[in-house]
Amino acid sequence: MRPAALDPLFAPLTTLKGIGPKLERPFARLLGAETPRVVDLLFHMPSGFVDRRSRPTIAAAVPETDVTLEVRVDGHQPPPPGSRSPHRTFVSDPSGDLVIAHFKMDPAFLERLLPVGATRWLCGRITLYDGMRQMTHPDRILDAAGLARLPPIEPVYPLVEGLSGGQVRRAIAAALDGVPTLGEPVPGGILAAEGWPDLKTALRRVHQPSEIADISVTGAAWQRLAFQELFAHQIALGLVRVRQAEIGGRATRGDGRLAEAVRLSLPFALTRSQESAVAAIRADIASDRRMLRLLQGDVGSGKTVVGLLAAALVIEAGRQAALMAPTEVLARQHYDTIAPLAARAGIATAILTGREKGRARAAILDDLAAGRTGLLVGTHAVIQPDVAFADLALAIIDEQHRFGVEQRLALTRKGEAADMLLMTATPIPRTLVLTLFGDMAVCELREKPPGRQAIDTRTVSLERLGEVIEAIGRALEAGAQVYWICPLVDESDASDLAAATERHAMLAARFGRRVDLVHGRLSGTQKDAAMARFAAGETGILVATTVVEVGVNVPNATLMVIEHAERFGLSQLHQLRGRVGRGDKPSTCLLLYRGPLGETAKARLAMLRASDDGFAIAEEDLRLRGEGDVLGTRQSGFPGFDLARLDMHGPLLDTARAAAAVLLARDPHLSAPDSAAARTLLYLHKRDAAMRLLSAG
Ligand code: ADP
Ligand code: MG
């Protein structure tokens, strides 16, 4: 049970003054939560700030820097009717004068806002225009009362459409007023040594800074917040380890017969890194400790085969394996790859997704419970309560980050001390593996299978859409297939879906029935049918939202067009690009963007053009993203951390690990009364699944 002290923080955002049902939706998108809670908002960190303390005279103001000017309003000059020129307001101070320019604004409104003869304070940046000092659309126009309320340093937040910075700041101010005083989870020695404030003070300083150190990512306030989040994460990892050690493992040793048969049925030789991954997994499975291993491999590096060989190792010992994938499409694809190989090796496989129903499903469950099925491939359907194995020894989880801890554990719990193999195609920089996974064993598939061709990646402005369409025409004529990706930032966002539908219609008008469309709102059956038509070559162009992001394998597809590339994370683009270049023909990836691009966006796309190494791209993504995600989205990169910026707060990690170890050495189940603050911390940072794990047998 969540400690009652946290109730105000876990209340829906709509309980805050000023946030009604209408604002809830944009906040939900901003915070990436269906029903956003107060804590989600408090953990929405600034991406920058504006210093309002600089108060020069007009003459002394440095152009292009943020200033607050005290001025007298001298007069107005509305634009002539029908003209595109701005409304000009003339203002001055004893040092000089300045023109305020407002485009497309009601002159009457501006004359009320800036009455002639009055004193006003303007926040913004001045530029020199035709030798005149000008301020275009000031950030703020204040009277004396407004000035008194002006924060000295104003945080800037990532935003979404439909929300202004002011709305976010006001909501956060309301949230800050309700932060309860909680027990201090950070060990006193660390607090004292670092000089960190308590939680409430730290939140207030970051969101309502009075000096730059308050809002700085490396300042004491933010460091404290980052530390407590890393601490919570380390405690949760520690609890999982305690649990693993308590249940122990089971040694599984086969005779090598099936693994050998699988190898013989492969049309290729394993790469060196596949070989060493299989060897590491074999050793883990044979040991009587429980395996918890992460198999990292860039797209196309051949993880599926490693998974199949791992399964063979337990099946030849008379036990069972399960492979769980996050989507129907992926589960089917794994199954289609695995089933023929497994059949040749004499391994009985089955698939279980939401689509197996009634008698067919009952038969699958029967075979599974009787031990007739060696390997079960499926979606979340495999963790339904009535799915029982005869003796599950190995749980393989593909695209592990798409599952919650509880779902992953639910699968292992279907076996007795089952080993767990997590797979991911999201390259995680080495510096971060430790943070995210603690001392989980990791193996990497660094090399690509031989014979792959480099993908020619180019950035193209959307203005050149016509040329892109021509290129598609040529590719189709040459017998190639084409992916066309439209971004779908939010599955429920109708406008994104409309964009994909519209693009589909436009391409269909040109290329006819060879154009197909697949998106998240289609049913599993519809999606699979569309994917199957594409894989079979019945369709030539597949317009898709990011459902093809992971794992999909159509070797004949050699052209990938990604629309609005600037909206995707780098690693995500790399993943998408990995859908082509899977056969032996040269492939091309066109990144369509809507200009003009900012510096960071340019650098990101350039990186992608220059590199084909998912790990290098991930490192660079992290560096470029730094403290402020330019796009304001939270979905790319490393899920699960709200406060800690892994590039900036890495140095805190060792301390957090050590502190968690001390805590758990004293109280391994976190059950002692004086562990209350640490228990609360786990809930606060949504790591409480680790606690339930200890109580759930
Ligand atoms: P991913 O790591 O992205 O899941 P897959 O497992 O889908 O990659 O493998 C991508 C493709 O490479 C598949 O067609 C697979 O059969 C093939 N493949 C895997 N290992 C090798 C290898 N050692 N040599 C040649 N092709 C391989
Ligand atoms: Mg895969």
XYZ file of C-alpha atoms and ligand atoms in Angstrom:
725
model
C 0.000 0.000 0.000
C 1.242 3.457 -0.890
C 1.999 5.477 2.249
C -0.814 7.967 2.934
C 1.714 10.782 3.222
C 2.082 10.619 -0.546
C -1.628 11.057 -1.249
C -1.433 14.763 -2.097
C 1.338 14.043 -4.589
C -0.496 11.181 -6.232
C -3.764 13.078 -6.527
C -4.868 13.757 -10.104
C -3.583 17.018 -11.535
C -7.128 18.299 -11.767
C -7.177 18.640 -7.982
C -4.867 21.636 -8.393
C -6.350 25.069 -8.461
C -6.696 26.302 -12.021
C -6.482 22.920 -13.758
C -9.830 21.842 -15.051
C -10.777 18.980 -17.326
C -9.921 21.091 -20.374
C -6.299 21.536 -19.395
C -5.940 17.950 -18.274
C -5.542 16.650 -21.790
C -2.590 18.805 -22.864
C -0.988 18.151 -19.478
C -1.506 14.435 -20.024
C 0.402 14.693 -23.279
C 3.091 16.859 -21.729
C 3.660 14.465 -18.868
C 3.211 11.270 -20.824
C 0.587 9.926 -18.445
C -3.019 9.002 -19.060
C -4.188 10.580 -15.816
C -1.390 12.917 -14.825
C -0.731 13.305 -11.126
C 0.653 16.163 -9.113
C 3.964 14.344 -8.725
C 4.335 13.996 -12.497
C 4.128 17.754 -12.804
C 6.566 18.405 -9.967
C 9.004 16.050 -11.650
C 8.625 17.852 -14.975
C 11.968 19.590 -14.926
C 12.898 22.851 -16.625
C 14.878 22.683 -19.836
C 16.361 26.123 -19.393
C 15.750 29.518 -17.832
C 15.580 33.216 -18.564
C 17.426 35.592 -16.277
C 15.171 38.568 -15.600
C 17.584 40.301 -13.268
C 19.468 42.268 -15.871
C 17.967 45.808 -15.747
C 20.081 48.007 -18.002
C 19.024 51.283 -19.558
C 17.897 51.161 -23.167
C 21.276 52.464 -24.346
C 23.235 49.948 -22.262
C 21.151 46.889 -23.180
C 23.241 44.351 -25.087
C 21.341 43.199 -28.176
C 20.185 39.566 -28.181
C 20.431 39.164 -24.425
C 17.510 38.930 -22.021
C 16.808 42.258 -20.393
C 14.120 43.954 -18.362
C 13.731 47.621 -19.341
C 11.870 50.388 -17.530
C 10.344 52.634 -20.188
C 7.893 55.457 -20.744
C 5.312 55.002 -23.503
C 5.545 57.874 -25.998
C 3.148 56.919 -28.779
C 1.652 54.350 -31.146
C 1.744 53.805 -34.880
C -0.733 51.157 -36.039
C 0.027 49.576 -39.436
C -1.887 50.920 -42.426
C -4.925 48.726 -43.183
C -4.056 45.613 -45.213
C -0.331 46.034 -44.603
C 1.880 43.312 -43.227
C 4.045 45.690 -41.253
C 3.866 45.597 -37.475
C 2.110 47.826 -34.998
C 4.843 50.107 -33.614
C 4.927 51.467 -30.097
C 7.515 54.134 -29.324
C 9.008 54.084 -25.845
C 12.024 55.704 -24.185
C 14.065 56.199 -21.035
C 16.526 59.013 -20.319
C 19.300 57.080 -22.132
C 17.521 56.565 -25.453
C 14.506 55.176 -27.263
C 13.170 51.905 -28.582
C 10.446 50.621 -30.889
C 8.223 47.744 -29.841
C 6.977 45.733 -32.825
C 3.839 43.593 -32.691
C 2.646 41.691 -35.724
C -1.002 40.873 -36.308
C -2.277 42.253 -33.046
C -5.264 44.377 -32.261
C -4.133 48.061 -32.032
C -6.821 48.866 -29.462
C -5.580 46.061 -27.237
C -1.994 47.274 -27.513
C -2.984 50.846 -26.717
C -4.668 49.656 -23.533
C -1.656 47.507 -22.623
C 0.765 50.384 -23.254
C -1.059 53.658 -22.424
C 0.744 56.739 -23.669
C 2.516 58.507 -20.793
C 2.605 55.441 -18.537
C 5.663 53.653 -17.169
C 5.970 49.990 -18.157
C 8.567 47.252 -17.797
C 9.438 45.174 -20.845
C 11.062 41.748 -20.726
C 12.668 40.447 -23.865
C 15.586 40.900 -26.205
C 16.392 43.928 -28.273
C 17.657 43.778 -31.824
C 18.967 46.475 -34.113
C 16.687 47.027 -37.081
C 17.498 49.722 -39.611
C 19.762 51.309 -37.016
C 16.869 51.505 -34.516
C 16.654 49.521 -31.310
C 13.647 47.287 -31.536
C 11.977 44.711 -29.339
C 9.664 42.368 -31.252
C 6.870 40.763 -29.266
C 8.258 41.305 -25.738
C 7.957 38.235 -23.477
C 6.344 40.406 -20.839
C 4.820 43.875 -20.598
C 4.327 44.730 -16.938
C 3.025 47.535 -14.777
C 4.420 48.142 -11.288
C 2.235 45.445 -9.737
C 3.297 42.929 -12.383
C 6.923 43.845 -11.862
C 6.628 43.055 -8.177
C 5.552 39.529 -9.096
C 8.205 39.005 -11.768
C 10.434 36.071 -10.814
C 14.140 36.953 -10.933
C 14.889 33.781 -12.855
C 12.185 32.213 -14.914
C 12.305 28.478 -15.660
C 11.551 27.381 -19.202
C 9.833 24.033 -19.628
C 9.437 21.586 -22.487
C 5.931 22.187 -23.823
C 3.343 20.574 -26.029
C 0.777 22.200 -28.256
C -2.059 23.689 -26.241
C 0.032 24.635 -23.224
C 1.960 27.828 -22.569
C 4.962 28.246 -20.316
C 2.853 30.459 -18.072
C 0.232 27.749 -17.621
C 2.873 25.218 -16.694
C 4.576 27.606 -14.264
C 1.276 28.471 -12.581
C 0.295 24.817 -12.235
C 3.689 24.002 -10.755
C 3.355 26.892 -8.306
C 0.046 25.424 -7.139
C 1.608 21.973 -6.871
C 4.552 23.264 -4.844
C 2.190 24.678 -2.232
C 0.862 21.195 -1.531
C 4.130 19.277 -1.177
C 3.995 17.403 2.140
C 6.940 17.055 4.490
C 8.203 13.518 4.141
C 10.705 11.522 6.166
C 14.243 12.075 4.854
C 15.343 9.027 2.848
C 18.823 10.313 1.974
C 21.364 9.225 4.599
C 22.276 12.099 6.917
C 25.996 11.745 6.249
C 25.516 12.298 2.528
C 23.165 15.232 3.008
C 25.588 16.947 5.342
C 28.644 16.276 3.190
C 26.942 17.565 0.040
C 25.020 20.384 1.663
C 21.805 19.326 -0.040
C 18.405 20.788 0.879
C 15.403 18.623 1.758
C 12.977 17.471 -0.941
C 10.455 20.255 -0.507
C 13.097 22.960 -0.594
C 14.863 21.347 -3.528
C 11.686 21.250 -5.625
C 10.920 24.838 -4.798
C 14.421 25.996 -5.727
C 14.452 24.245 -9.070
C 11.000 25.456 -10.086
C 11.164 28.914 -8.532
C 14.855 29.748 -8.523
C 16.229 32.919 -7.029
C 19.730 32.321 -8.318
C 21.137 30.344 -11.203
C 22.631 27.675 -8.944
C 19.077 26.800 -7.878
C 18.022 25.716 -11.337
C 21.357 24.415 -12.545
C 21.451 20.686 -13.307
C 24.605 20.440 -11.234
C 23.392 22.739 -8.438
C 22.655 21.366 -4.962
C 18.860 21.306 -5.399
C 18.769 19.350 -8.644
C 21.622 17.089 -7.491
C 19.593 16.138 -4.466
C 16.570 15.312 -6.566
C 18.636 13.295 -9.018
C 20.346 11.479 -6.198
C 17.152 10.413 -4.526
C 15.825 9.091 -7.800
C 19.026 7.139 -8.477
C 18.943 5.942 -4.884
C 15.377 4.681 -5.288
C 16.382 2.904 -8.472
C 19.376 1.256 -6.806
C 17.273 0.135 -3.854
C 14.761 -1.424 -6.239
C 17.527 -3.244 -8.103
C 18.918 -4.404 -4.777
C 15.534 -5.776 -3.716
C 15.282 -7.733 -6.957
C 18.712 -9.217 -6.271
C 17.764 -10.129 -2.721
C 14.733 -11.869 -4.095
C 16.679 -13.703 -6.794
C 19.176 -14.935 -4.235
C 16.403 -16.105 -1.937
C 14.624 -18.234 -4.484
C 17.893 -19.510 -5.867
C 18.209 -21.038 -9.288
C 18.215 -24.442 -10.837
C 21.035 -25.816 -12.885
C 19.861 -26.855 -16.349
C 22.231 -29.036 -18.344
C 21.351 -30.668 -21.616
C 23.366 -32.914 -23.873
C 23.885 -30.305 -26.594
C 21.826 -32.351 -29.038
C 19.081 -29.825 -29.882
C 21.345 -26.802 -29.859
C 23.533 -28.603 -32.367
C 20.517 -29.497 -34.489
C 19.405 -25.855 -34.539
C 22.864 -24.782 -35.645
C 22.782 -27.302 -38.458
C 19.412 -26.031 -39.619
C 20.696 -22.445 -39.918
C 21.533 -21.305 -43.440
C 24.489 -19.309 -42.070
C 27.281 -19.493 -39.528
C 26.948 -17.555 -36.276
C 28.966 -14.381 -35.914
C 31.679 -14.291 -33.272
C 29.577 -12.200 -30.942
C 26.585 -14.487 -31.374
C 28.853 -17.399 -30.451
C 30.091 -15.722 -27.330
C 26.578 -14.674 -26.304
C 25.392 -18.275 -26.643
C 28.378 -19.493 -24.625
C 27.681 -16.998 -21.838
C 24.021 -17.972 -21.744
C 24.891 -21.668 -21.678
C 27.140 -21.113 -18.664
C 24.423 -19.102 -16.877
C 21.787 -21.734 -17.520
C 24.064 -24.516 -16.322
C 24.857 -22.709 -13.082
C 22.591 -23.030 -10.058
C 22.309 -19.251 -9.753
C 19.457 -17.576 -11.495
C 20.281 -15.994 -14.806
C 19.383 -12.371 -15.304
C 21.068 -11.372 -18.517
C 20.610 -8.600 -21.027
C 21.341 -9.323 -24.667
C 21.958 -6.042 -26.417
C 22.244 -5.935 -30.143
C 21.723 -3.298 -32.725
C 18.893 -3.813 -35.191
C 19.642 -6.701 -37.507
C 22.439 -8.060 -35.361
C 20.715 -11.429 -35.063
C 19.260 -11.651 -31.568
C 16.412 -13.979 -32.504
C 18.744 -16.839 -33.359
C 20.577 -16.395 -30.066
C 17.215 -16.585 -28.314
C 16.325 -19.757 -30.156
C 19.641 -21.391 -29.272
C 19.154 -20.437 -25.626
C 15.723 -22.058 -25.751
C 17.211 -25.206 -27.295
C 19.611 -25.466 -24.358
C 16.807 -25.815 -21.836
C 14.490 -27.823 -24.054
C 17.107 -30.516 -24.602
C 17.227 -30.825 -20.817
C 13.519 -31.655 -20.885
C 12.337 -28.218 -19.781
C 10.545 -25.339 -21.551
C 11.185 -21.807 -22.794
C 8.962 -18.823 -23.581
C 9.633 -15.823 -25.792
C 7.472 -12.780 -25.128
C 7.380 -9.836 -27.568
C 5.574 -6.522 -27.113
C 3.394 -6.626 -30.220
C 1.428 -9.090 -32.232
C 3.433 -8.287 -35.358
C 6.722 -9.005 -33.629
C 5.522 -12.164 -31.950
C 4.298 -13.528 -35.286
C 7.513 -12.614 -36.991
C 9.603 -14.331 -34.347
C 7.388 -17.310 -34.663
C 7.667 -17.364 -38.450
C 11.474 -17.218 -38.220
C 11.756 -19.703 -35.414
C 9.152 -22.309 -36.233
C 10.748 -23.783 -39.384
C 14.234 -23.853 -37.833
C 12.864 -25.386 -34.653
C 10.825 -27.934 -36.590
C 13.903 -29.108 -38.471
C 15.702 -29.485 -35.156
C 12.781 -31.392 -33.658
C 11.601 -28.695 -31.224
C 7.854 -28.294 -30.784
C 6.834 -24.619 -30.843
C 3.546 -22.792 -30.485
C 2.341 -19.221 -30.646
C -0.048 -17.581 -28.212
C -1.391 -14.067 -28.682
C -4.728 -12.371 -28.160
C -5.864 -13.911 -31.398
C -5.697 -17.548 -30.378
C -9.130 -18.181 -28.930
C -11.557 -20.906 -27.989
C -10.626 -24.454 -28.880
C -7.387 -23.553 -30.599
C -6.221 -21.742 -27.497
C -7.312 -24.583 -25.220
C -5.296 -27.037 -27.296
C -2.201 -24.809 -27.091
C -2.568 -24.550 -23.321
C -3.007 -28.326 -23.027
C 0.174 -29.052 -24.948
C 2.015 -26.495 -22.899
C 0.845 -27.822 -19.543
C 1.623 -31.379 -20.597
C 5.138 -30.403 -21.663
C 4.551 -31.311 -25.301
C 5.445 -27.758 -26.377
C 9.102 -26.860 -25.908
C 9.017 -23.188 -26.879
C 6.063 -20.850 -26.597
C 6.265 -17.580 -28.537
C 3.722 -14.871 -27.851
C 2.620 -11.465 -26.648
C 1.329 -10.444 -23.210
C -1.108 -13.301 -23.736
C 1.528 -15.692 -22.394
C 1.281 -14.173 -18.915
C -2.467 -14.588 -18.580
C -3.278 -16.407 -15.347
C -4.538 -19.609 -16.959
C -1.367 -20.152 -18.974
C 0.585 -22.912 -17.220
C 3.832 -24.581 -18.226
C 4.912 -28.093 -17.322
C 8.353 -26.774 -16.403
C 9.326 -23.322 -17.643
C 13.087 -22.882 -17.349
C 13.766 -19.815 -19.473
C 11.845 -16.598 -20.029
C 13.087 -14.573 -23.003
C 11.766 -11.042 -23.231
C 12.201 -9.154 -26.483
C 12.296 -5.356 -26.476
C 12.365 -5.590 -22.732
C 11.835 -1.869 -22.120
C 8.337 -2.159 -23.525
C 7.336 -4.324 -20.584
C 6.992 -3.344 -16.958
C 9.010 -5.088 -14.258
C 5.881 -6.816 -13.111
C 5.091 -8.256 -16.515
C 8.612 -9.588 -16.864
C 8.430 -11.173 -13.461
C 4.978 -12.560 -14.115
C 6.497 -14.629 -16.884
C 9.386 -15.978 -14.793
C 6.968 -16.786 -12.005
C 5.323 -19.326 -14.278
C 8.401 -21.464 -13.822
C 10.376 -22.679 -10.873
C 13.349 -20.357 -10.518
C 13.199 -19.632 -14.236
C 16.142 -17.879 -15.844
C 15.513 -14.578 -17.559
C 17.039 -13.348 -20.804
C 16.162 -9.781 -21.747
C 16.734 -8.622 -25.297
C 16.938 -5.076 -26.520
C 17.685 -3.367 -29.802
C 17.816 0.016 -28.129
C 21.522 0.492 -27.814
C 22.287 1.626 -24.329
C 25.596 3.425 -23.920
C 27.993 1.585 -21.652
C 27.998 4.454 -19.215
C 24.311 3.862 -18.631
C 23.982 0.125 -18.469
C 25.033 0.161 -14.861
C 22.558 2.863 -13.951
C 19.670 1.167 -15.588
C 20.377 -2.417 -14.762
C 22.707 -2.531 -11.805
C 25.047 -5.457 -12.084
C 22.914 -7.447 -14.447
C 25.071 -9.521 -16.794
C 25.164 -7.992 -20.261
C 26.295 -9.339 -23.592
C 26.423 -7.388 -26.781
C 26.133 -8.324 -30.420
C 28.498 -5.696 -31.722
C 29.093 -6.989 -35.243
C 26.499 -7.311 -37.959
C 26.088 -10.556 -39.874
C 28.346 -10.551 -42.936
C 27.159 -9.308 -46.307
C 25.169 -6.339 -45.088
C 25.333 -3.211 -47.209
C 25.671 0.224 -45.720
C 22.514 2.294 -45.940
C 22.796 5.515 -47.881
C 21.180 8.055 -45.572
C 20.196 11.523 -46.769
C 18.320 14.453 -45.361
C 15.798 16.038 -47.700
C 13.599 19.064 -47.148
C 9.885 18.422 -47.436
C 9.869 21.029 -50.200
C 11.478 18.404 -52.415
C 8.631 15.944 -51.927
C 8.138 15.760 -55.708
C 11.637 14.408 -56.244
C 11.154 11.881 -53.466
C 8.013 10.589 -55.143
C 9.908 10.239 -58.412
C 12.626 8.253 -56.616
C 9.952 5.965 -55.224
C 8.569 5.420 -58.695
C 12.013 4.355 -59.914
C 12.543 2.050 -56.938
C 9.184 0.357 -57.492
C 9.929 -0.137 -61.159
C 13.183 -1.827 -60.219
C 11.165 -4.243 -58.080
C 12.070 -2.793 -54.701
C 9.708 -2.079 -51.819
C 9.355 1.094 -49.820
C 8.496 2.016 -46.254
C 7.024 5.448 -45.676
C 6.967 6.368 -41.996
C 4.768 9.108 -40.584
C 5.328 10.083 -36.977
C 2.688 9.152 -34.476
C 3.676 10.940 -31.353
C 0.625 9.853 -29.487
C -1.555 6.935 -30.485
C -4.649 8.848 -29.563
C -3.692 11.947 -31.479
C -6.108 12.172 -34.336
C -4.145 14.765 -36.299
C -1.120 12.478 -36.595
C -3.289 9.664 -37.800
C -4.870 12.019 -40.286
C -1.404 12.857 -41.607
C -0.661 9.177 -42.252
C -4.036 8.618 -43.884
C -3.562 11.676 -46.050
C -0.089 10.607 -47.127
C -1.463 7.187 -47.954
C -4.189 8.733 -50.096
C -1.691 10.917 -51.895
C 0.662 8.026 -52.666
C -2.252 5.795 -53.653
C -3.413 8.433 -56.113
C -0.008 8.162 -57.780
C 0.847 4.464 -57.364
C -2.547 2.832 -57.098
C -3.288 -0.284 -55.126
C 0.293 -1.132 -54.400
C 0.142 1.325 -51.500
C -0.944 0.039 -48.119
C -1.430 1.640 -44.718
C -0.763 0.290 -41.251
C -1.201 2.174 -37.987
C -1.837 1.644 -34.307
C -5.615 1.903 -34.480
C -5.951 -1.164 -36.662
C -6.711 -4.473 -35.000
C -3.960 -7.047 -34.650
C -5.414 -9.052 -37.509
C -5.564 -6.053 -39.810
C -2.004 -5.056 -38.982
C -0.689 -8.542 -39.538
C -2.547 -8.807 -42.818
C -1.006 -5.566 -44.041
C 2.455 -6.638 -42.886
C 1.989 -10.021 -44.506
C 0.937 -8.437 -47.831
C 4.053 -6.307 -47.722
C 6.342 -9.173 -46.743
C 4.888 -11.269 -49.585
C 5.543 -8.475 -52.070
C 1.852 -7.974 -52.853
C 2.169 -4.330 -51.893
C 5.064 -2.088 -52.814
C 4.714 0.856 -50.465
C 3.821 0.541 -46.830
C 2.770 3.789 -45.199
C 3.099 3.252 -41.501
C 3.216 4.956 -38.191
C 5.982 3.674 -35.981
C 4.475 0.195 -35.588
C 7.251 -1.059 -37.838
C 9.786 0.382 -35.480
C 11.124 -2.769 -33.981
C 12.122 -6.052 -35.436
C 10.194 -6.155 -38.680
C 12.126 -8.009 -41.365
C 11.373 -7.573 -45.090
C 14.684 -7.970 -46.958
C 13.274 -6.742 -50.281
C 12.439 -3.335 -48.811
C 15.338 -1.082 -49.750
C 13.920 2.420 -49.520
C 12.868 4.009 -46.263
C 11.278 7.433 -46.172
C 10.829 9.007 -42.753
C 8.628 12.023 -42.696
C 9.187 14.700 -40.042
C 12.481 13.077 -39.133
C 13.131 16.032 -36.833
C 10.373 14.802 -34.547
C 11.978 11.444 -33.816
C 14.733 10.620 -31.367
C 18.051 9.649 -32.930
C 17.972 6.106 -31.663
C 14.435 5.734 -32.909
C 15.470 6.937 -36.362
C 18.314 4.463 -36.327
C 15.879 1.691 -35.455
C 13.522 2.674 -38.221
C 16.356 2.881 -40.701
C 17.312 -0.643 -39.669
C 14.151 -1.914 -41.392
C 16.005 -1.547 -44.704
C 19.450 -2.858 -45.571
C 18.404 -6.305 -44.464
C 18.967 -8.018 -47.770
C 21.967 -8.039 -50.070
C 20.898 -5.020 -52.165
C 21.969 -1.442 -51.426
C 19.390 0.554 -49.482
C 18.540 4.183 -49.026
C 16.994 6.087 -46.155
C 15.529 9.539 -46.786
C 14.981 11.713 -43.760
C 12.343 14.251 -44.710
C 12.254 17.319 -42.558
C 10.264 20.482 -42.441
C 12.744 23.363 -42.331
C 14.209 25.448 -41.001
C 16.052 23.164 -38.618
C 17.639 24.373 -35.394
C 21.315 23.726 -34.698
C 20.684 20.678 -32.520
C 18.267 19.131 -34.975
C 20.832 19.637 -37.735
C 23.569 18.037 -35.674
C 21.352 15.086 -34.860
C 20.435 14.355 -38.449
C 24.068 14.789 -39.499
C 25.098 12.234 -36.899
C 22.672 9.760 -38.333
C 24.011 10.310 -41.829
C 27.557 9.824 -40.636
C 27.164 6.712 -38.509
C 25.621 3.300 -38.674
C 26.664 2.250 -35.197
C 23.647 2.232 -32.906
C 25.826 2.506 -29.827
C 27.731 5.526 -31.086
C 24.435 7.116 -32.087
C 22.969 6.519 -28.660
C 25.989 8.131 -26.974
C 25.721 11.127 -29.257
C 21.975 11.361 -28.776
C 22.522 11.528 -25.074
C 25.181 14.199 -25.397
C 23.168 16.339 -27.792
C 20.044 16.039 -25.794
C 21.887 17.151 -22.683
C 19.643 18.910 -20.267
C 17.004 20.121 -22.628
C 15.330 17.872 -25.093
C 14.833 20.305 -27.939
C 11.662 18.648 -29.038
C 10.222 18.539 -25.599
C 9.282 14.903 -25.935
C 10.122 12.414 -23.294
C 9.705 9.309 -25.267
C 13.077 8.932 -26.873
C 16.049 7.724 -24.921
C 16.076 6.227 -21.493
C 12.759 5.657 -19.927
C 12.171 5.705 -16.233
C 14.179 8.668 -15.006
C 12.413 11.957 -14.459
C 14.991 13.896 -12.512
C 18.387 12.335 -13.076
C 20.105 13.426 -16.259
C 22.290 10.486 -16.879
C 24.972 12.473 -18.652
C 25.193 15.038 -15.859
C 24.498 13.035 -12.736
C 26.578 9.965 -13.491
C 29.022 10.813 -10.699
C 26.217 10.392 -8.124
C 25.665 6.833 -9.150
C 28.413 5.210 -7.104
C 27.249 6.928 -3.955
C 23.672 5.862 -4.640
C 24.722 2.253 -5.150
C 26.808 2.193 -2.009
C 24.044 3.785 0.064
C 21.497 1.277 -1.221
C 23.857 -1.590 -0.399
C 24.292 -0.326 3.176
C 20.555 0.020 3.592
C 19.741 -3.461 2.299
C 22.557 -5.105 4.227
C 20.894 -3.833 7.383
C 17.315 -4.465 6.299
C 17.126 -6.752 3.223
C 13.318 -6.598 2.929
C 13.008 -2.947 3.826
C 10.557 -4.001 6.496
C 12.032 -2.317 9.589
C 10.246 0.738 10.973
C 13.239 2.959 10.303
C 13.144 2.008 6.616
C 9.830 3.842 6.235
C 11.398 6.806 4.450
C 13.111 4.495 1.957
C 9.857 2.620 1.330
C 8.092 5.908 0.684
C 10.889 6.869 -1.704
C 10.247 3.772 -3.812
C 6.613 4.745 -4.188
C 7.465 8.348 -4.929
C 9.689 7.288 -7.827
C 7.344 4.516 -8.937
C 9.744 1.722 -8.096
C 7.334 0.031 -5.709
C 6.947 -3.033 -7.943
C 10.221 -4.201 -6.412
C 8.586 -4.220 -2.962
C 5.585 -6.225 -4.030
C 7.962 -8.716 -5.495
C 9.187 -9.587 -2.035
C 5.745 -10.266 -0.690
C 4.479 -12.118 -3.777
C 5.855 -15.663 -3.231
P 17.526 -8.426 -34.538
O 18.767 -8.458 -33.711
O 17.237 -7.066 -35.075
O 16.358 -9.053 -33.863
P 17.209 -10.616 -36.295
O 17.356 -11.637 -35.270
O 15.848 -10.288 -36.794
O 17.893 -9.284 -35.811
O 18.179 -10.970 -37.510
C 18.182 -10.196 -38.674
C 18.439 -11.073 -39.886
O 19.766 -11.564 -39.879
C 17.534 -12.279 -39.931
O 17.107 -12.440 -41.257
C 18.458 -13.420 -39.515
O 18.064 -14.650 -40.076
C 19.786 -12.966 -40.067
N 20.951 -13.482 -39.343
C 21.065 -13.682 -38.016
N 22.295 -14.143 -37.685
C 22.981 -14.233 -38.855
C 24.325 -14.648 -39.186
N 25.179 -15.033 -38.257
N 24.680 -14.604 -40.492
C 23.806 -14.197 -41.445
N 22.531 -13.797 -41.192
C 22.120 -13.815 -39.913
Mg 14.529 -8.761 -33.089
